[in-house]
C-alpha positions as CSV (number, residue, x, y, z in Angstrom):
1,X,-0.1,0.1,-0.3
2,X,3.1,2.3,0.8
3,X,4.4,2.3,-2.7
4,X,0.8,3.1,-4.1
5,X,-0.5,5.6,-1.8
6,X,3.0,7.3,-1.0
7,X,2.8,10.5,1.0
8,X,-0.8,11.1,0.1
9,X,-2.7,12.5,2.8
10,X,-5.9,10.9,4.1
11,X,-8.2,13.2,2.0
12,X,-6.1,12.7,-1.2
13,X,-7.3,9.1,-1.3
14,X,-10.2,8.7,-2.9
15,X,-12.6,5.4,-3.3
16,X,-11.5,5.2,-6.8
17,X,-7.9,5.0,-5.9
18,X,-8.4,2.1,-3.5
19,X,-10.8,0.3,-5.9
20,X,-7.7,0.5,-8.4
21,X,-5.1,-0.9,-5.7
22,X,-7.6,-3.7,-4.8
23,X,-8.3,-4.8,-8.3
24,X,-4.8,-4.7,-9.2
25,X,-3.9,-7.1,-6.4
26,X,-6.6,-9.4,-7.1
27,X,-5.7,-9.4,-10.9
28,X,-2.4,-10.6,-9.9
29,X,-4.1,-13.8,-8.0
30,X,-4.4,-12.7,-4.6
31,X,-8.1,-11.9,-3.8
32,X,-7.7,-12.4,-0.1
33,X,-4.8,-9.7,-0.1
34,X,-7.0,-7.3,-1.8
35,X,-9.6,-7.9,0.6
36,X,-7.3,-7.6,3.4
37,X,-5.8,-4.2,2.0
38,X,-9.3,-2.8,1.7
39,X,-10.3,-3.7,5.7
40,X,-6.8,-2.3,6.8
41,X,-7.3,1.1,4.8
42,X,-10.7,0.9,6.3
43,X,-9.4,0.9,9.9
44,X,-6.9,3.6,9.5
45,X,-9.5,5.7,8.2
46,X,-12.0,4.6,11.3
47,X,-8.6,5.3,13.8
48,X,-8.4,9.0,12.1
49,X,-12.0,9.8,12.1
50,X,-12.1,8.6,15.9
51,X,-9.4,10.9,16.7
52,X,-11.3,13.9,15.4
53,X,-9.7,14.1,11.8
54,X,-12.3,15.2,9.4
55,X,-12.1,12.5,6.4
56,X,-14.4,10.3,4.7
57,X,-13.9,6.6,4.7
58,X,-13.1,5.6,1.0
59,X,-13.5,1.8,1.9
60,X,-17.2,2.6,2.8
61,X,-17.6,3.2,-1.1
62,X,-15.7,0.1,-2.2
63,X,-17.8,-3.3,-1.0
64,X,-16.0,-6.2,-0.5
65,X,-17.9,-8.3,-2.6
66,X,-17.0,-6.0,-5.7
67,X,-13.3,-7.0,-5.1
68,X,-13.5,-10.7,-4.4
69,X,-15.9,-13.5,-3.8
70,X,-15.4,-17.2,-2.6
71,X,-16.9,-20.2,-3.2
72,X,-17.8,-22.2,0.1
73,X,-15.7,-25.3,0.4
74,X,-17.2,-28.5,0.8
75,X,-14.5,-31.0,1.3
76,X,-14.6,-33.0,3.9
77,X,-11.7,-35.4,5.4
78,X,-12.2,-39.0,5.1
79,X,-11.9,-41.3,8.1
80,X,-8.3,-42.6,6.8
81,X,-7.4,-39.1,6.5
82,X,-8.2,-38.2,10.1
83,X,-6.6,-40.9,11.2
84,X,-3.4,-40.1,9.4
85,X,-3.7,-36.7,10.6
86,X,-4.1,-37.6,14.3
87,X,-1.2,-40.1,14.1
88,X,0.9,-37.0,12.7
89,X,0.0,-34.8,15.3
90,X,0.8,-37.3,18.1
91,X,4.6,-37.3,16.5
92,X,4.9,-33.6,16.4
93,X,6.3,-33.0,20.0
94,X,3.7,-30.3,20.5
95,X,2.0,-29.9,23.8
96,X,-0.6,-32.3,24.8
97,X,-3.0,-29.4,25.7
98,X,-2.4,-28.3,22.1
99,X,-2.9,-31.7,20.5
100,X,-6.0,-32.2,22.4
101,X,-7.4,-28.5,20.9
102,X,-6.7,-29.4,17.5
103,X,-8.5,-32.6,17.9
104,X,-11.4,-31.2,19.7
105,X,-11.7,-28.5,16.8
106,X,-11.6,-31.1,14.2
107,X,-14.0,-33.8,15.8
108,X,-16.4,-30.8,16.6
109,X,-16.1,-29.3,13.2
110,X,-15.8,-25.9,14.5
111,X,-14.3,-23.3,12.3
112,X,-12.1,-20.4,13.9
113,X,-14.4,-18.0,13.0
114,X,-17.6,-19.9,14.7
115,X,-18.2,-19.4,18.3
116,X,-18.6,-22.5,20.7
117,X,-21.6,-21.2,22.3
């Protein structure tokens, strides 16, 4: 982002500038990075606005879905693959509490962004 935005002030960064940067990143094969750039720019502007800087957040005018979207993954591990994973996990030398946590996540199918409650 630094090479693209250089020494511009926040007021000099437009939604069009942000969209062009995100599309360039996406088009070179990094859609997740493009979304992360949009998110980071948004957070920088939110921080500045919270501190009293009067500026519009360009990320609010660049919707994430217009940059990239992802198909849900429906792949599931087979029983054999789970066994191979558990055996490899036991040989890693990682603390037993970590091993149990990893097994718990796999066995409950809890994704890292989902709440257990």
